[in-house]
Amino acid sequence: MLELLRQENVNPSLIEGIEEYRAKYPASPQQQARIPHPRYPYYGREIWEQAAAALLCGANLLLAGGKATGKNVLAENLAAAFGRPEWDVSFHVDMDAAGLIGTDTFEGGQVVFRPGPVCQCAREGGFGILDEINMAKNEALAVLHAALDFRRVMDVPGYRRVELDPATRFIATMNNGYAGTRELNEALASRFVIIQMPTISPEGLEKLLSGEFPTLEKKYLKQFAALFLDLQKKCESAEISDKALDLRGLLDALRLIRQGLKAGPALDMGISNKVFDSYEQGLIRDVIAARIPAGLDRSRLFAD
Ligand SMILES: Nc1ncnc2c1ncn2[C@@H]1O[C@H](COP(=O)(O)OP(=O)(O)OP(=O)(O)O)[C@@H](O)[C@H]1O
Ligand SMILES: [Mg+2]
């Protein structure tokens, strides 16, 4: 993992900081099983540096940004780079305090406290990924306030105060555009340092595509990367909405082609069909057709 940071030219003093952190907080054998092995590397030196610096300072990190900007990929990469066990908590409207910190249950005729994911993470010095944090009601999140500020404790009613292990960090993600999200209130936002996640850079995208599709012909790899940039430009100039600017969809389309579909239908399924307005859909198809002929298939795209 640290090798990736070196390849990304991350400032060596930050890498050293991570090494010191790892030496200070080695994971126990039981915790090892929870340390993620990311399927995707995150590409982007500046964001790596900002995120690493924040976590080394002991801050909680909020990754805000559009869809498929690599928020979860980065969060997982960070837990792996820092060598800490990860707890994933997906937020939703019915989330309540018990779902986060834990609840009393009956066990053998006795009431016992069963810790929730945030409580476990806090005790074990884990990395807690608070996914789509703005999906939950702000009131439900109030229980996290003391954990997320200088107090670093959680008061579990009828149980005890749980102090956060010094290695514990929280990384929240949020996407302002998604339906069902709400404004994060100031009290909560104030407890995080916030990174606005950019869309992947052209170089990052080429690295991602060649890592994910090692047998994709170089010429087409460049065309697919350029297609994504074309869509991004159209989006910036407000000619199309950002529904079709979906890196996930582009990767899906390539997988469909590798599976045997022609480029036209595969790119429709991954990209154009995400837009339901027929005029806009036409515009997107034109952008795609200018880069990738609809009849292209696996035999011309992939070397194997
Ligand atoms: N900078 C990047 N480096 C590497 N991969 C990236 C980057 N940006 C996006 N991706 C790719 O985009 C895809 C989606 O990533 P991820 O699930 O982390 O997005 P997200 O920001 O959490 O999206 P959402 O808001 O929809 O949950 C992954 O396949 C990931 O590899
Ligand atoms: Mg996500």
XYZ file of C-alpha atoms and ligand atoms in Angstrom:
336
model
C 0.000 0.000 0.000
C 2.779 2.430 0.904
C 4.401 1.480 -2.406
C 1.348 2.971 -4.160
C 1.841 6.203 -2.225
C 5.458 6.344 -3.368
C 4.403 5.743 -6.969
C 1.890 8.546 -6.636
C 4.735 10.819 -5.486
C 3.152 11.496 -2.134
C 5.326 13.731 0.051
C 7.874 11.390 1.766
C 7.397 13.059 5.149
C 3.730 12.027 5.092
C 4.681 8.460 4.181
C 7.118 8.503 7.095
C 4.308 9.782 9.306
C 2.144 6.837 8.270
C 5.012 4.432 8.978
C 5.402 5.933 12.460
C 1.672 5.666 13.068
C 1.741 2.007 12.015
C 4.671 1.282 14.306
C 2.886 3.024 17.184
C -0.411 1.221 16.640
C 0.340 -2.272 15.341
C -2.771 -4.319 14.610
C -3.314 -7.387 16.780
C -3.722 -10.767 15.056
C -7.539 -10.599 15.509
C -7.608 -7.113 14.018
C -5.583 -8.185 10.983
C -8.631 -9.888 9.517
C -10.461 -6.559 9.346
C -7.698 -4.646 7.606
C -8.974 -4.167 4.048
C -7.142 -5.344 0.928
C -8.449 -2.792 -1.546
C -9.570 -4.056 -4.920
C -8.921 -0.620 -6.487
C -6.017 1.704 -5.790
C -6.926 5.369 -5.385
C -5.120 7.658 -7.875
C -4.533 11.301 -7.011
C -1.472 12.641 -5.183
C -3.003 15.799 -3.765
C -5.983 14.058 -2.264
C -3.742 11.350 -0.792
C -1.628 14.055 0.828
C -4.575 15.998 2.215
C -6.248 12.896 3.597
C -3.076 11.450 5.124
C -2.170 14.774 6.755
C -5.654 15.080 8.262
C -5.625 11.566 9.722
C -2.080 11.951 11.066
C -3.261 15.085 12.898
C -5.989 13.010 14.497
C -8.754 14.773 12.572
C -11.903 13.121 11.292
C -12.246 13.275 7.548
C -15.336 13.982 5.468
C -15.083 13.117 1.777
C -17.682 15.078 -0.149
C -18.211 14.799 -3.876
C -20.152 13.545 -6.847
C -20.884 9.941 -7.666
C -18.011 7.611 -8.486
C -15.323 10.063 -7.467
C -13.618 7.327 -5.461
C -14.777 8.284 -1.954
C -15.177 4.727 -0.724
C -12.123 3.573 -2.620
C -10.047 6.250 -0.888
C -11.516 5.501 2.550
C -10.660 1.815 2.167
C -7.198 2.627 0.813
C -6.579 4.838 3.847
C -7.497 2.099 6.314
C -5.152 -0.235 4.425
C -2.319 2.318 4.263
C -2.613 3.053 7.986
C -2.868 -0.681 8.681
C -6.007 -0.446 10.812
C -9.141 -2.614 10.963
C -12.134 -1.082 9.222
C -15.787 -0.855 10.228
C -18.273 0.128 7.551
C -21.509 1.783 8.567
C -24.045 2.635 5.868
C -26.292 5.483 6.955
C -30.009 5.642 6.178
C -33.018 7.637 7.356
C -34.007 5.178 10.066
C -30.544 5.102 11.579
C -30.716 5.670 15.319
C -28.285 5.884 18.180
C -28.658 2.187 19.038
C -27.744 1.178 15.502
C -24.528 3.118 15.854
C -23.331 2.596 19.384
C -25.167 -0.531 20.455
C -28.137 -1.838 22.344
C -29.145 -4.031 25.259
C -30.093 -7.598 24.443
C -31.049 -10.674 26.420
C -28.468 -13.382 26.645
C -28.963 -16.390 28.926
C -31.689 -14.571 30.858
C -29.514 -11.532 31.444
C -29.474 -8.103 29.914
C -26.179 -7.548 28.203
C -24.911 -4.704 26.068
C -24.195 -5.595 22.474
C -21.901 -2.957 21.041
C -22.747 -1.454 17.671
C -20.191 -0.868 14.920
C -19.148 2.612 16.039
C -18.580 1.424 19.592
C -16.529 -1.569 18.451
C -14.514 0.590 16.124
C -13.842 3.107 18.909
C -12.652 0.436 21.336
C -10.426 -1.306 18.809
C -8.808 1.817 17.412
C -10.344 1.129 14.038
C -11.116 3.225 11.012
C -14.865 3.853 11.005
C -16.269 4.547 7.552
C -19.496 6.495 8.012
C -20.883 5.987 4.530
C -23.377 8.482 3.063
C -23.514 10.230 6.423
C -26.002 12.834 5.143
C -28.644 10.136 4.607
C -29.263 9.929 8.360
C -31.301 12.399 10.360
C -29.110 14.928 12.086
C -30.756 14.131 15.458
C -29.616 10.522 15.227
C -26.077 11.682 14.683
C -25.979 13.823 17.816
C -24.746 10.763 19.725
C -21.541 10.998 17.712
C -20.752 14.577 18.668
C -18.674 13.764 21.733
C -16.879 10.983 19.880
C -15.975 13.266 17.020
C -14.644 16.239 18.977
C -11.829 16.681 21.498
C -13.680 14.601 24.118
C -13.221 11.405 22.113
C -15.787 9.526 24.221
C -19.153 7.906 23.735
C -21.606 7.844 26.559
C -23.620 4.700 26.255
C -26.761 5.092 28.414
C -26.969 2.444 31.142
C -23.621 1.049 30.178
C -20.535 3.194 30.554
C -18.405 5.760 28.893
C -16.409 4.321 26.069
C -13.218 6.205 25.413
C -11.928 6.175 21.902
C -8.689 4.285 21.462
C -6.062 6.817 20.318
C -5.694 5.048 16.955
C -9.395 5.512 16.112
C -10.302 7.682 13.120
C -13.605 8.353 11.420
C -13.955 8.909 7.692
C -17.387 9.984 6.491
C -18.541 10.136 2.879
C -21.360 12.113 1.386
C -22.799 12.963 -1.989
C -24.819 16.133 -2.048
C -26.633 15.337 -5.249
C -28.256 12.011 -4.332
C -31.974 11.921 -3.596
C -32.783 11.391 0.054
C -29.751 13.264 1.303
C -30.037 16.223 3.636
C -27.879 19.145 4.553
C -25.286 18.187 7.134
C -25.803 20.448 10.120
C -23.068 22.796 11.215
C -22.384 21.053 14.474
C -21.504 17.872 12.636
C -19.682 19.495 9.718
C -17.557 21.417 12.191
C -16.213 18.146 13.598
C -14.660 17.063 10.317
C -12.047 18.378 7.988
C -13.582 18.227 4.563
C -12.129 17.235 1.221
C -14.094 18.025 -1.931
C -13.341 15.036 -4.102
C -12.400 15.932 -7.673
C -13.202 13.824 -10.703
C -10.316 11.514 -11.529
C -7.477 13.140 -13.522
C -6.784 12.040 -17.119
C -3.535 10.326 -16.033
C -5.318 8.666 -13.108
C -8.011 7.418 -15.432
C -5.492 5.854 -17.807
C -3.781 4.132 -14.886
C -7.140 2.894 -13.632
C -8.152 1.540 -17.033
C -4.851 -0.208 -17.689
C -4.853 -1.710 -14.196
C -8.427 -2.931 -14.510
C -8.194 -4.034 -18.153
C -4.588 -5.083 -18.751
C -5.385 -6.545 -22.187
C -7.290 -3.506 -23.483
C -5.539 -2.201 -26.629
C -3.601 1.009 -25.912
C -5.315 2.903 -28.714
C -8.782 2.180 -27.352
C -7.742 2.744 -23.778
C -6.934 6.315 -24.801
C -10.272 6.639 -26.615
C -12.246 5.485 -23.581
C -10.325 7.840 -21.326
C -10.933 10.669 -23.796
C -14.631 9.805 -23.947
C -14.913 10.286 -20.209
C -13.210 13.674 -20.497
C -15.530 14.658 -23.361
C -18.531 13.853 -21.190
C -16.992 15.798 -18.343
C -16.543 18.859 -20.569
C -20.130 18.689 -21.827
C -21.211 18.477 -18.238
C -19.173 21.485 -17.194
C -20.646 23.545 -20.016
C -24.104 22.360 -18.911
C -24.886 20.798 -22.300
C -25.706 17.553 -20.513
C -26.542 16.774 -16.888
C -24.125 14.851 -14.701
C -26.259 11.704 -14.780
C -24.191 10.288 -17.599
C -20.849 11.291 -16.112
C -20.399 8.018 -14.356
C -17.028 6.354 -14.154
C -18.664 3.242 -12.744
C -20.814 3.103 -15.889
C -17.771 3.392 -18.142
C -16.056 0.526 -16.323
C -19.255 -1.531 -16.535
C -19.475 -0.894 -20.288
C -15.922 -2.149 -20.775
C -16.723 -5.260 -18.757
C -19.806 -5.872 -20.906
C -17.738 -5.593 -24.078
C -15.168 -7.993 -22.671
C -18.075 -10.315 -21.937
C -19.107 -10.287 -25.600
C -21.472 -7.339 -26.196
C -20.803 -4.797 -28.940
C -19.628 -1.341 -27.844
C -22.919 0.394 -28.808
C -25.279 -1.515 -26.510
C -22.633 -1.823 -23.789
C -22.136 1.954 -23.650
C -25.900 2.478 -23.735
C -26.303 0.208 -20.730
C -23.437 1.767 -18.799
C -23.889 5.397 -19.795
C -26.597 6.718 -22.156
C -29.490 4.815 -20.595
C -28.839 6.540 -17.274
C -30.423 9.606 -18.821
C -34.160 9.449 -19.417
C -34.578 12.579 -21.499
C -34.451 11.508 -25.149
C -32.910 14.748 -26.412
C -30.101 14.564 -23.893
C -29.692 10.881 -24.588
C -29.150 11.750 -28.259
C -26.428 14.233 -27.341
C -24.651 11.665 -25.231
C -24.845 9.039 -27.958
C -23.245 11.525 -30.354
C -20.390 12.163 -27.947
C -19.856 8.428 -27.609
C -20.102 7.757 -31.359
C -17.421 10.365 -32.045
C -14.948 8.265 -30.045
C -16.091 4.661 -30.133
C -17.734 3.005 -33.157
C -20.903 1.167 -32.046
C -19.911 -2.031 -33.831
C -16.591 -2.496 -32.021
C -16.362 -5.768 -30.230
C -14.177 -7.757 -27.947
C -11.887 -9.096 -30.671
C -10.780 -5.568 -31.670
C -10.665 -4.110 -28.178
C -8.974 -6.791 -26.154
C -5.742 -8.584 -26.931
C -6.818 -11.899 -25.352
N -9.310 8.934 -8.178
C -9.668 7.666 -8.368
N -8.746 6.685 -8.275
C -9.105 5.411 -8.477
N -10.334 4.993 -8.778
C -11.292 5.918 -8.888
C -11.022 7.288 -8.668
N -12.168 7.975 -8.840
C -13.115 7.065 -9.142
N -12.600 5.820 -9.185
C -13.329 4.589 -9.537
O -14.714 4.871 -9.501
C -15.446 3.771 -9.015
C -16.365 4.195 -7.891
O -15.636 4.488 -6.718
P -16.359 4.677 -5.302
O -17.339 3.603 -5.082
O -15.289 4.876 -4.291
O -17.118 6.051 -5.568
P -17.938 6.973 -4.546
O -17.308 8.317 -4.634
O -18.034 6.336 -3.207
O -19.361 7.058 -5.279
P -20.848 7.201 -4.670
O -21.028 8.635 -4.265
O -21.714 6.854 -5.841
O -20.962 6.244 -3.512
C -14.431 2.722 -8.614
O -14.368 1.756 -9.615
C -13.121 3.483 -8.526
O -12.025 2.701 -8.865
Mg -19.727 5.639 -2.139
